[in-house]
Amino acid sequence: KNVAENNRRTQSLELAGSTVFQAKSAALTASLADALLQNSRLTALNLSSCNMGDAAVKLLAHSIRDNVTLFELNLSHNKLGRPGLIALAQALATNTGLITLNLLGHRVNSEVCAEFVKMYGTNFTLCKLIWTLEVAGYTLK
């Protein structure tokens, strides 16, 4: 509610591991994504371990495409696959606000990695990307 109302006191939203969010992940992500389209105050959003899948992150990706106030986004330990991660990378290509993105706990293959490399061709603000990269026989951090 505070995010949707652009409440000046709501600068960070901590939903990590929220059982309510886990139970209603799709509906709550849709509401949050709509709110982020208008919000200009939220700077940090933690959605780690919230049972989010590809459809949910695609909604969120659309919302952060042009968002310039969200600096930190934690999506670690959800259920994101290749389609969701690629949609996120494509949305970040035009984002000029996000500085830190946490994607720990997701399988980042070469195709996903290539989209993020492509994203860095136009995104100069994302300075910290946290993930585990899996390349045939190796795990890189």
PDB file of C-alpha atoms in Angstrom:
ATOM      1  CA  LYS A   1       0.000   0.000   0.000  1.00  0.00           C
ATOM      2  CA  ASN A   2       2.773   2.467   0.926  1.00  0.00           C
ATOM      3  CA  VAL A   3       4.597   1.722  -2.331  1.00  0.00           C
ATOM      4  CA  ALA A   4       1.441   2.286  -4.382  1.00  0.00           C
ATOM      5  CA  GLU A   5       0.774   5.565  -2.583  1.00  0.00           C
ATOM      6  CA  ASN A   6       4.376   6.695  -3.116  1.00  0.00           C
ATOM      7  CA  ASN A   7       4.705   7.229   0.637  1.00  0.00           C
ATOM      8  CA  ARG A   8       7.784   9.335   1.300  1.00  0.00           C
ATOM      9  CA  ARG A   9       8.672   7.279   4.380  1.00  0.00           C
ATOM     10  CA  THR A  10       8.824   4.019   2.448  1.00  0.00           C
ATOM     11  CA  GLN A  11      12.307   3.882   0.985  1.00  0.00           C
ATOM     12  CA  SER A  12      12.906   0.192   1.431  1.00  0.00           C
ATOM     13  CA  LEU A  13      10.621  -2.824   1.331  1.00  0.00           C
ATOM     14  CA  GLU A  14      11.739  -6.047   3.021  1.00  0.00           C
ATOM     15  CA  LEU A  15       9.634  -9.058   1.992  1.00  0.00           C
ATOM     16  CA  ALA A  16      12.338 -11.743   2.183  1.00  0.00           C
ATOM     17  CA  GLY A  17      10.845 -15.112   3.038  1.00  0.00           C
ATOM     18  CA  SER A  18       7.380 -13.654   3.611  1.00  0.00           C
ATOM     19  CA  THR A  19       4.929 -16.547   3.896  1.00  0.00           C
ATOM     20  CA  VAL A  20       2.089 -14.276   2.771  1.00  0.00           C
ATOM     21  CA  PHE A  21       4.045 -13.284  -0.352  1.00  0.00           C
ATOM     22  CA  GLN A  22       4.989 -16.911  -0.993  1.00  0.00           C
ATOM     23  CA  ALA A  23       1.349 -17.998  -0.852  1.00  0.00           C
ATOM     24  CA  LYS A  24       0.135 -15.242  -3.182  1.00  0.00           C
ATOM     25  CA  SER A  25       3.288 -14.601  -5.188  1.00  0.00           C
ATOM     26  CA  ALA A  26       1.660 -14.019  -8.589  1.00  0.00           C
ATOM     27  CA  ALA A  27      -1.069 -11.646  -7.374  1.00  0.00           C
ATOM     28  CA  LEU A  28       1.180  -9.687  -5.021  1.00  0.00           C
ATOM     29  CA  THR A  29       3.928  -9.368  -7.629  1.00  0.00           C
ATOM     30  CA  ALA A  30       1.388  -7.957 -10.095  1.00  0.00           C
ATOM     31  CA  SER A  31       0.254  -5.372  -7.516  1.00  0.00           C
ATOM     32  CA  LEU A  32       3.836  -4.501  -6.640  1.00  0.00           C
ATOM     33  CA  ALA A  33       4.799  -4.198 -10.312  1.00  0.00           C
ATOM     34  CA  ASP A  34       1.909  -1.778 -10.916  1.00  0.00           C
ATOM     35  CA  ALA A  35       2.922   0.260  -7.875  1.00  0.00           C
ATOM     36  CA  LEU A  36       6.547   0.451  -9.046  1.00  0.00           C
ATOM     37  CA  LEU A  37       5.454   2.065 -12.310  1.00  0.00           C
ATOM     38  CA  GLN A  38       4.394   5.157 -10.340  1.00  0.00           C
ATOM     39  CA  ASN A  39       6.676   5.014  -7.302  1.00  0.00           C
ATOM     40  CA  SER A  40       9.554   7.469  -7.059  1.00  0.00           C
ATOM     41  CA  ARG A  41      10.618   6.862  -3.451  1.00  0.00           C
ATOM     42  CA  LEU A  42      11.455   3.174  -3.076  1.00  0.00           C
ATOM     43  CA  THR A  43      15.221   2.632  -3.278  1.00  0.00           C
ATOM     44  CA  ALA A  44      15.593  -0.966  -2.021  1.00  0.00           C
ATOM     45  CA  LEU A  45      13.397  -4.016  -2.599  1.00  0.00           C
ATOM     46  CA  ASN A  46      14.125  -7.428  -1.097  1.00  0.00           C
ATOM     47  CA  LEU A  47      12.045 -10.245  -2.584  1.00  0.00           C
ATOM     48  CA  SER A  48      14.413 -13.100  -1.774  1.00  0.00           C
ATOM     49  CA  SER A  49      12.841 -16.491  -1.035  1.00  0.00           C
ATOM     50  CA  CYS A  50       9.358 -15.312  -2.058  1.00  0.00           C
ATOM     51  CA  ASN A  51       8.482 -18.219  -4.376  1.00  0.00           C
ATOM     52  CA  MET A  52       8.597 -15.991  -7.472  1.00  0.00           C
ATOM     53  CA  GLY A  53       8.643 -17.670 -10.868  1.00  0.00           C
ATOM     54  CA  ASP A  54       9.305 -16.488 -14.408  1.00  0.00           C
ATOM     55  CA  ALA A  55       5.859 -14.941 -14.930  1.00  0.00           C
ATOM     56  CA  ALA A  56       6.224 -12.865 -11.767  1.00  0.00           C
ATOM     57  CA  VAL A  57       9.706 -11.623 -12.601  1.00  0.00           C
ATOM     58  CA  LYS A  58       8.578 -10.692 -16.115  1.00  0.00           C
ATOM     59  CA  LEU A  59       5.952  -8.381 -14.572  1.00  0.00           C
ATOM     60  CA  LEU A  60       8.573  -6.922 -12.272  1.00  0.00           C
ATOM     61  CA  ALA A  61      11.038  -6.520 -15.147  1.00  0.00           C
ATOM     62  CA  HIS A  62       8.520  -4.456 -17.094  1.00  0.00           C
ATOM     63  CA  SER A  63       8.137  -2.141 -14.088  1.00  0.00           C
ATOM     64  CA  ILE A  64      11.824  -1.559 -13.505  1.00  0.00           C
ATOM     65  CA  ARG A  65      12.646  -0.945 -17.168  1.00  0.00           C
ATOM     66  CA  ASP A  66      12.276   2.827 -16.765  1.00  0.00           C
ATOM     67  CA  ASN A  67      12.474   3.089 -12.966  1.00  0.00           C
ATOM     68  CA  VAL A  68      15.300   5.399 -11.860  1.00  0.00           C
ATOM     69  CA  THR A  69      14.807   5.376  -8.079  1.00  0.00           C
ATOM     70  CA  LEU A  70      15.195   1.678  -7.245  1.00  0.00           C
ATOM     71  CA  PHE A  71      18.898   1.172  -6.501  1.00  0.00           C
ATOM     72  CA  GLU A  72      18.904  -2.282  -4.925  1.00  0.00           C
ATOM     73  CA  LEU A  73      16.913  -5.389  -5.913  1.00  0.00           C
ATOM     74  CA  ASN A  74      17.257  -8.791  -4.262  1.00  0.00           C
ATOM     75  CA  LEU A  75      15.610 -11.672  -6.137  1.00  0.00           C
ATOM     76  CA  SER A  76      17.798 -14.418  -4.683  1.00  0.00           C
ATOM     77  CA  HIS A  77      16.513 -17.921  -3.965  1.00  0.00           C
ATOM     78  CA  ASN A  78      13.280 -17.758  -5.919  1.00  0.00           C
ATOM     79  CA  LYS A  79      12.208 -20.014  -8.796  1.00  0.00           C
ATOM     80  CA  LEU A  80      13.548 -18.040 -11.723  1.00  0.00           C
ATOM     81  CA  GLY A  81      14.484 -19.873 -14.884  1.00  0.00           C
ATOM     82  CA  ARG A  82      15.995 -18.878 -18.187  1.00  0.00           C
ATOM     83  CA  PRO A  83      12.907 -16.981 -19.511  1.00  0.00           C
ATOM     84  CA  GLY A  84      12.562 -14.830 -16.402  1.00  0.00           C
ATOM     85  CA  LEU A  85      16.261 -14.052 -16.126  1.00  0.00           C
ATOM     86  CA  ILE A  86      16.463 -13.130 -19.812  1.00  0.00           C
ATOM     87  CA  ALA A  87      13.423 -10.834 -19.481  1.00  0.00           C
ATOM     88  CA  LEU A  88      15.106  -9.186 -16.505  1.00  0.00           C
ATOM     89  CA  ALA A  89      18.357  -8.642 -18.425  1.00  0.00           C
ATOM     90  CA  GLN A  90      16.460  -7.155 -21.365  1.00  0.00           C
ATOM     91  CA  ALA A  91      14.534  -4.781 -19.084  1.00  0.00           C
ATOM     92  CA  LEU A  92      17.729  -3.663 -17.381  1.00  0.00           C
ATOM     93  CA  ALA A  93      19.201  -2.607 -20.723  1.00  0.00           C
ATOM     94  CA  THR A  94      17.284   0.689 -20.410  1.00  0.00           C
ATOM     95  CA  ASN A  95      17.270   0.998 -16.612  1.00  0.00           C
ATOM     96  CA  THR A  96      19.425   3.823 -15.255  1.00  0.00           C
ATOM     97  CA  GLY A  97      18.810   3.464 -11.528  1.00  0.00           C
ATOM     98  CA  LEU A  98      19.600  -0.042 -10.326  1.00  0.00           C
ATOM     99  CA  ILE A  99      23.074  -0.362  -8.814  1.00  0.00           C
ATOM    100  CA  THR A 100      22.888  -3.791  -7.123  1.00  0.00           C
ATOM    101  CA  LEU A 101      21.068  -6.940  -8.273  1.00  0.00           C
ATOM    102  CA  ASN A 102      21.175 -10.188  -6.296  1.00  0.00           C
ATOM    103  CA  LEU A 103      20.342 -13.356  -8.239  1.00  0.00           C
ATOM    104  CA  LEU A 104      21.971 -15.976  -5.994  1.00  0.00           C
ATOM    105  CA  GLY A 105      20.337 -19.380  -6.065  1.00  0.00           C
ATOM    106  CA  HIS A 106      19.402 -19.295  -9.749  1.00  0.00           C
ATOM    107  CA  ARG A 107      21.019 -21.269 -12.543  1.00  0.00           C
ATOM    108  CA  VAL A 108      22.691 -18.776 -14.816  1.00  0.00           C
ATOM    109  CA  ASN A 109      23.677 -20.560 -18.011  1.00  0.00           C
ATOM    110  CA  SER A 110      25.583 -19.205 -21.001  1.00  0.00           C
ATOM    111  CA  GLU A 111      22.413 -17.928 -22.714  1.00  0.00           C
ATOM    112  CA  VAL A 112      21.381 -15.905 -19.650  1.00  0.00           C
ATOM    113  CA  CYS A 113      24.953 -14.697 -19.210  1.00  0.00           C
ATOM    114  CA  ALA A 114      25.032 -13.526 -22.839  1.00  0.00           C
ATOM    115  CA  GLU A 115      21.887 -11.420 -22.276  1.00  0.00           C
ATOM    116  CA  PHE A 116      23.464  -9.768 -19.242  1.00  0.00           C
ATOM    117  CA  VAL A 117      26.655  -9.062 -21.203  1.00  0.00           C
ATOM    118  CA  LYS A 118      24.499  -7.500 -23.933  1.00  0.00           C
ATOM    119  CA  MET A 119      22.650  -5.475 -21.263  1.00  0.00           C
ATOM    120  CA  TYR A 120      25.944  -3.989 -20.097  1.00  0.00           C
ATOM    121  CA  GLY A 121      26.340  -2.501 -23.584  1.00  0.00           C
ATOM    122  CA  THR A 122      23.743   0.140 -22.647  1.00  0.00           C
ATOM    123  CA  ASN A 123      23.434  -0.067 -18.848  1.00  0.00           C
ATOM    124  CA  PHE A 124      26.260   1.712 -17.073  1.00  0.00           C
ATOM    125  CA  THR A 125      24.709   1.957 -13.594  1.00  0.00           C
ATOM    126  CA  LEU A 126      24.416  -1.711 -12.556  1.00  0.00           C
ATOM    127  CA  CYS A 127      27.709  -2.048 -10.690  1.00  0.00           C
ATOM    128  CA  LYS A 128      27.100  -5.107  -8.529  1.00  0.00           C
ATOM    129  CA  LEU A 129      25.599  -8.297  -9.935  1.00  0.00           C
ATOM    130  CA  ILE A 130      25.534 -11.192  -7.465  1.00  0.00           C
ATOM    131  CA  TRP A 131      25.048 -14.671  -8.950  1.00  0.00           C
ATOM    132  CA  THR A 132      26.569 -18.096  -9.403  1.00  0.00           C
ATOM    133  CA  LEU A 133      27.488 -18.835 -12.996  1.00  0.00           C
ATOM    134  CA  GLU A 134      27.378 -22.460 -14.119  1.00  0.00           C
ATOM    135  CA  VAL A 135      29.522 -23.327 -17.116  1.00  0.00           C
ATOM    136  CA  ALA A 136      29.930 -27.013 -18.053  1.00  0.00           C
ATOM    137  CA  GLY A 137      32.049 -28.500 -15.304  1.00  0.00           C
ATOM    138  CA  TYR A 138      32.812 -25.228 -13.519  1.00  0.00           C
ATOM    139  CA  THR A 139      31.058 -23.042 -10.990  1.00  0.00           C
ATOM    140  CA  LEU A 140      32.138 -19.407 -11.037  1.00  0.00           C
ATOM    141  CA  LYS A 141      31.164 -16.837  -8.415  1.00  0.00           C
TER     142      LYS A 141
END
